[in-house]
Coordinates of C-alpha atoms and ligand atoms in Angstrom, one line a residue:
M4 CA 20.3 161.2 0.2
G5 CA 20.5 158.6 0.4
I6 CA 18.7 156.6 -2.9
M7 CA 16.2 155.3 0.5
D8 CA 14.8 158.7 0.7
A9 CA 13.8 158.5 -2.5
N10 CA 9.7 158.3 -3.0
F11 CA 8.9 156.7 -5.5
I12 CA 11.0 153.5 -3.6
Q13 CA 9.8 155.0 0.2
R14 CA 6.2 154.0 -2.1
F15 CA 7.3 150.7 -3.7
V16 CA 8.0 148.9 -0.5
R17 CA 5.9 150.5 1.6
M18 CA 3.2 148.5 -1.4
A19 CA 5.7 145.7 -0.8
H20 CA 5.0 145.1 2.9
D21 CA 1.3 145.4 2.7
G22 CA 0.7 143.3 0.4
W23 CA 3.4 140.2 3.0
V24 CA 0.8 142.1 5.7
Q25 CA -2.5 141.0 3.8
G26 CA -0.6 136.9 3.0
W27 CA -0.9 137.1 -0.7
H28 CA 2.9 136.7 -0.7
E29 CA 4.3 133.2 0.6
K30 CA 7.5 132.5 -0.1
N31 CA 8.3 134.3 -3.0
G32 CA 4.9 134.4 -4.5
G33 CA 4.1 137.9 -6.4
N34 CA 5.9 140.6 -7.7
L35 CA 5.9 144.3 -8.5
S36 CA 7.1 146.7 -11.0
Y37 CA 6.5 150.9 -11.3
R38 CA 7.3 152.2 -14.4
M39 CA 9.8 155.4 -13.5
T40 CA 9.9 159.3 -14.3
D41 CA 12.0 161.4 -15.7
E42 CA 12.3 163.0 -12.2
D43 CA 12.5 160.1 -10.4
V44 CA 15.4 158.5 -12.8
A45 CA 17.2 162.0 -12.6
L46 CA 16.6 162.1 -9.1
I47 CA 18.7 158.9 -8.3
H48 CA 21.1 158.5 -11.4
N49 CA 24.5 159.2 -9.6
Y50 CA 23.1 155.2 -7.5
L51 CA 23.4 153.9 -11.8
H52 CA 25.5 151.4 -12.9
T53 CA 25.9 150.6 -16.8
D54 CA 28.0 148.5 -17.1
G55 CA 25.7 145.3 -16.1
A56 CA 24.5 142.9 -18.7
W57 CA 22.1 143.5 -21.3
I58 CA 19.5 140.0 -21.2
E59 CA 17.3 138.5 -22.7
I60 CA 13.4 139.9 -21.2
G61 CA 12.4 136.9 -23.8
T62 CA 9.5 139.1 -25.5
T63 CA 9.8 142.7 -27.3
V64 CA 8.7 145.4 -25.3
P65 CA 9.7 147.6 -28.4
D66 CA 7.3 151.2 -26.5
L67 CA 9.6 150.7 -23.3
A68 CA 12.6 150.5 -25.4
G69 CA 15.0 153.9 -22.8
E70 CA 12.6 152.9 -20.0
F71 CA 13.9 152.3 -16.4
F72 CA 11.7 150.6 -14.2
L73 CA 11.7 149.6 -10.2
V74 CA 11.1 145.5 -9.7
T75 CA 11.3 142.5 -7.5
G76 CA 14.0 140.3 -7.7
S77 CA 12.6 136.5 -8.9
G78 CA 13.1 133.6 -6.7
K79 CA 13.3 137.4 -3.2
F80 CA 10.5 137.2 -1.0
F81 CA 8.1 140.0 0.2
R82 CA 8.4 140.0 3.9
N83 CA 11.8 141.3 3.7
V84 CA 11.5 144.3 0.6
M85 CA 11.6 146.2 3.3
A86 CA 14.6 145.1 5.8
E87 CA 16.5 143.9 2.7
P88 CA 15.2 146.4 -0.6
D89 CA 18.7 146.7 -2.2
D90 CA 19.2 143.4 -1.6
N91 CA 15.2 142.2 -3.5
I92 CA 14.7 145.2 -6.1
C93 CA 16.4 146.1 -8.7
I94 CA 16.6 149.3 -11.4
I95 CA 16.4 147.4 -15.6
Q96 CA 16.5 150.1 -18.4
V97 CA 15.2 148.4 -21.1
D98 CA 17.5 148.8 -24.3
D99 CA 16.9 150.8 -27.3
S100 CA 14.8 147.9 -29.1
G101 CA 13.6 146.5 -26.6
S102 CA 14.0 143.0 -26.5
K103 CA 17.0 143.4 -23.8
Y104 CA 18.0 144.4 -19.8
Q105 CA 20.7 145.9 -17.3
V106 CA 19.6 145.7 -14.0
Q107 CA 21.7 149.3 -12.8
W108 CA 20.7 148.8 -8.6
G109 CA 19.8 146.9 -6.6
L110 CA 20.1 143.0 -6.0
V111 CA 23.6 143.5 -4.1
N112 CA 23.7 139.8 -3.8
G113 CA 23.6 138.7 -7.7
G114 CA 20.5 137.2 -8.5
R115 CA 17.3 138.7 -12.4
P116 CA 14.7 140.2 -11.3
T117 CA 10.7 139.2 -11.1
S118 CA 10.1 135.9 -12.8
E119 CA 6.8 137.2 -14.7
L120 CA 8.9 139.7 -16.9
P121 CA 8.0 139.5 -19.6
S122 CA 3.9 139.5 -18.3
H123 CA 4.9 142.8 -16.3
L124 CA 6.3 144.3 -19.4
M125 CA 4.1 143.2 -21.7
N126 CA 1.3 144.9 -19.4
H127 CA 3.0 147.8 -19.5
E128 CA 4.0 147.9 -23.4
V129 CA 0.1 148.1 -23.8
K130 CA -1.9 150.7 -20.5
K131 CA 1.1 153.1 -21.4
K132 CA -0.1 152.9 -24.7
V133 CA -4.4 152.9 -23.7
S134 CA -3.9 155.2 -20.4
D135 CA -1.5 158.0 -22.1
G136 CA 1.2 156.8 -19.6
R137 CA -0.5 157.4 -17.1
V138 CA -0.4 153.8 -15.8
R139 CA 2.7 153.4 -14.0
V140 CA 2.1 150.4 -11.8
I141 CA 1.8 146.5 -12.2
Y142 CA 1.0 144.3 -9.2
H143 CA 0.6 140.2 -9.0
A144 CA 0.3 138.3 -6.1
H145 CA -1.6 135.3 -5.1
P146 CA -4.5 136.4 -3.1
A147 CA -6.8 133.0 -1.3
N148 CA -9.8 133.5 -2.4
V149 CA -9.9 135.1 -5.7
I150 CA -7.4 131.3 -6.7
A151 CA -10.6 128.9 -4.9
M152 CA -13.4 131.2 -7.2
T153 CA -11.2 130.0 -10.3
F154 CA -11.8 126.5 -9.1
V155 CA -15.9 127.1 -9.3
L156 CA -17.3 128.9 -11.6
P157 CA -17.2 129.1 -15.9
L158 CA -13.4 130.7 -16.1
E159 CA -15.4 134.2 -18.6
D160 CA -15.0 137.8 -17.6
E161 CA -18.7 138.0 -18.0
V162 CA -19.4 135.4 -15.2
F163 CA -16.1 136.1 -12.7
T164 CA -17.1 140.2 -13.8
R165 CA -20.4 139.8 -12.5
E166 CA -20.0 137.6 -9.3
L167 CA -17.3 140.5 -8.2
W168 CA -19.5 143.3 -8.2
E169 CA -22.9 141.4 -6.6
M170 CA -20.2 141.2 -3.5
A171 CA -20.5 144.9 -2.9
S172 CA -21.9 147.9 -3.6
E173 CA -18.2 149.5 -4.1
C174 CA -17.1 146.8 -6.8
S175 CA -18.0 148.8 -10.0
V176 CA -17.3 151.5 -8.9
V177 CA -13.6 150.9 -8.4
F178 CA -13.2 148.3 -11.3
P179 CA -16.1 149.8 -13.9
G180 CA -14.8 148.3 -16.1
G181 CA -14.9 144.5 -15.7
V182 CA -12.1 141.5 -14.7
G183 CA -10.5 139.6 -17.2
V184 CA -9.9 135.9 -16.9
I185 CA -7.1 133.3 -18.6
P186 CA -7.0 129.9 -18.0
W187 CA -4.3 128.1 -16.1
M188 CA -1.3 128.1 -18.3
V189 CA 2.3 127.9 -16.7
P190 CA 3.7 131.0 -15.3
G191 CA 7.2 132.4 -16.7
G192 CA 7.1 132.5 -19.8
R193 CA 5.6 134.7 -23.0
D194 CA 2.5 133.2 -23.7
I195 CA 0.7 133.7 -20.5
A196 CA 2.2 137.6 -20.9
V197 CA 0.7 138.2 -24.5
A198 CA -3.0 136.1 -22.9
T199 CA -2.8 138.5 -19.7
M200 CA -1.7 142.1 -22.2
E201 CA -5.0 141.1 -24.3
R202 CA -7.5 141.5 -20.7
M203 CA -5.5 144.3 -19.8
K204 CA -5.9 146.2 -23.2
R205 CA -9.6 146.5 -21.8
Y206 CA -9.1 145.6 -18.5
D207 CA -6.9 147.4 -14.9
V208 CA -7.2 143.8 -13.1
A209 CA -6.3 139.8 -15.2
I210 CA -7.3 136.6 -12.9
W211 CA -4.5 133.6 -13.9
A212 CA -6.6 130.3 -12.9
H213 CA -5.4 128.9 -10.4
H214 CA -2.8 130.7 -9.7
G215 CA -3.8 134.5 -8.8
M216 CA -4.2 138.0 -10.1
F217 CA -1.9 141.0 -12.0
C218 CA -4.3 144.3 -11.4
A219 CA -2.1 147.9 -13.4
G220 CA -3.3 151.3 -11.5
E221 CA -1.3 154.6 -12.1
N222 CA -0.1 154.7 -8.6
F223 CA 0.4 152.7 -6.5
D224 CA -2.3 153.2 -4.3
A225 CA -4.7 152.6 -6.7
A226 CA -3.0 149.4 -7.8
F227 CA -2.9 147.9 -4.4
G228 CA -6.3 149.5 -4.1
L229 CA -7.9 147.6 -6.9
M230 CA -5.9 144.3 -6.0
H231 CA -7.6 144.4 -2.4
T232 CA -10.8 145.5 -3.7
V233 CA -11.7 142.6 -5.9
E234 CA -9.8 139.4 -2.7
K235 CA -12.2 141.4 -0.7
A236 CA -15.5 141.0 -2.5
A237 CA -13.8 136.7 -3.9
E238 CA -13.8 136.2 0.2
I239 CA -17.5 137.4 -0.1
Y240 CA -18.0 135.1 -1.9
V241 CA -16.3 132.7 -1.1
K242 CA -17.6 132.8 2.7
V243 CA -21.7 133.2 0.7
R244 CA -21.2 130.6 -1.1
S245 CA -19.7 128.5 1.7
M246 CA -23.0 128.8 3.8
V247 CA -25.8 128.9 1.1
P248 CA -25.6 127.0 -2.6
E249 CA -27.3 130.2 -4.0
K250 CA -27.2 133.9 -2.5
R251 CA -31.3 134.7 -1.7
Q252 CA -31.4 138.0 -2.2
T253 CA -28.2 140.2 -4.2
I254 CA -27.5 143.7 -5.5
T255 CA -29.5 143.4 -9.2
P256 CA -28.5 144.8 -12.9
D257 CA -31.1 146.9 -12.0
N258 CA -29.4 148.5 -9.1
L259 CA -26.5 148.3 -10.3
R260 CA -27.5 150.7 -13.2
A261 CA -28.3 152.5 -10.7
I262 CA -24.9 153.1 -9.1
S263 CA -23.5 153.6 -12.7
D264 CA -26.0 156.2 -12.7
Q265 CA -24.9 158.1 -9.4
F266 CA -21.8 157.7 -9.2
N267 CA -20.8 158.8 -13.2
V268 CA -19.6 155.3 -14.2
T269 CA -19.6 153.8 -17.1
L270 CA -20.8 149.7 -16.9
P271 CA -20.9 147.3 -20.3
E272 CA -23.9 145.6 -20.2
R273 CA -22.9 143.1 -21.6
F274 CA -22.5 142.3 -17.6
L275 CA -25.3 143.0 -16.7
Y276 CA -27.0 140.4 -17.7
E277 CA -30.5 138.1 -16.3
K278 CA -29.6 134.8 -14.8
Ligands
2HA7 O1 7.2 132.8 -8.2 O2 4.3 134.4 -8.6 O3 4.4 133.6 -10.6 C1 6.6 134.0 -8.3 C2 5.9 134.4 -9.0 C3 5.7 133.5 -10.1
ZN8 ZN1 2.7 134.7 -9.1

């Protein structure tokens, strides 16, 4: 078996390509990470090199000590992941203190893991905890319609959640917990990582104003599907607002309550306010 035959690598590569095809990854935009299972590690163990440097993460993630992640590379293009995976993605391990990482496979022509590694790992740490270990995928993309919304709406969780839920019947079922919104911040560092991690305690979606979106999922399909659903709702929002200043009719709070009964999801009342 070659390392590229491993199912988790194939799914990672396919998702990166799917995101590129959607138009969410201009140039080196966006990044993807997957927290590997013990079985994944055992499967590809012979391909790992443990002689590289241990490098500061830029934050500490003690609850991820010793864990392995498959991640995209900094400055690498999603467009190239499928053609040359070992040049564009890598496997890293977090050290015992949770403050450093080592590249153990990939990035064969040099480079580093994603510039958003602090956000990815802090999101993984909090999601691992609140999901009892089920959430394994963190995905960051630059979808245009969600970004456009952050120029016209107040940057409040309640406002974004409600507008997105109103845009299609499936939305409140796909992200019943709602979405978090973060004001514009400098990308790449610990501050934006902390702000994102705070939202991820509650939500599976964090929108970065004038930048993009983070989604968390138990597997690749869940994380990609969430990104896709939120961005589709945002696209409908942009189309509606492009046609008329105000909606003529919409999905009402009572309609949303009826959906929650039918589909057995709990929609927090704070999103169902009267306008
Ligand atoms: O270039 O998306 O946020 C990668 C990014 C940084
Ligand atoms: Zn970005």
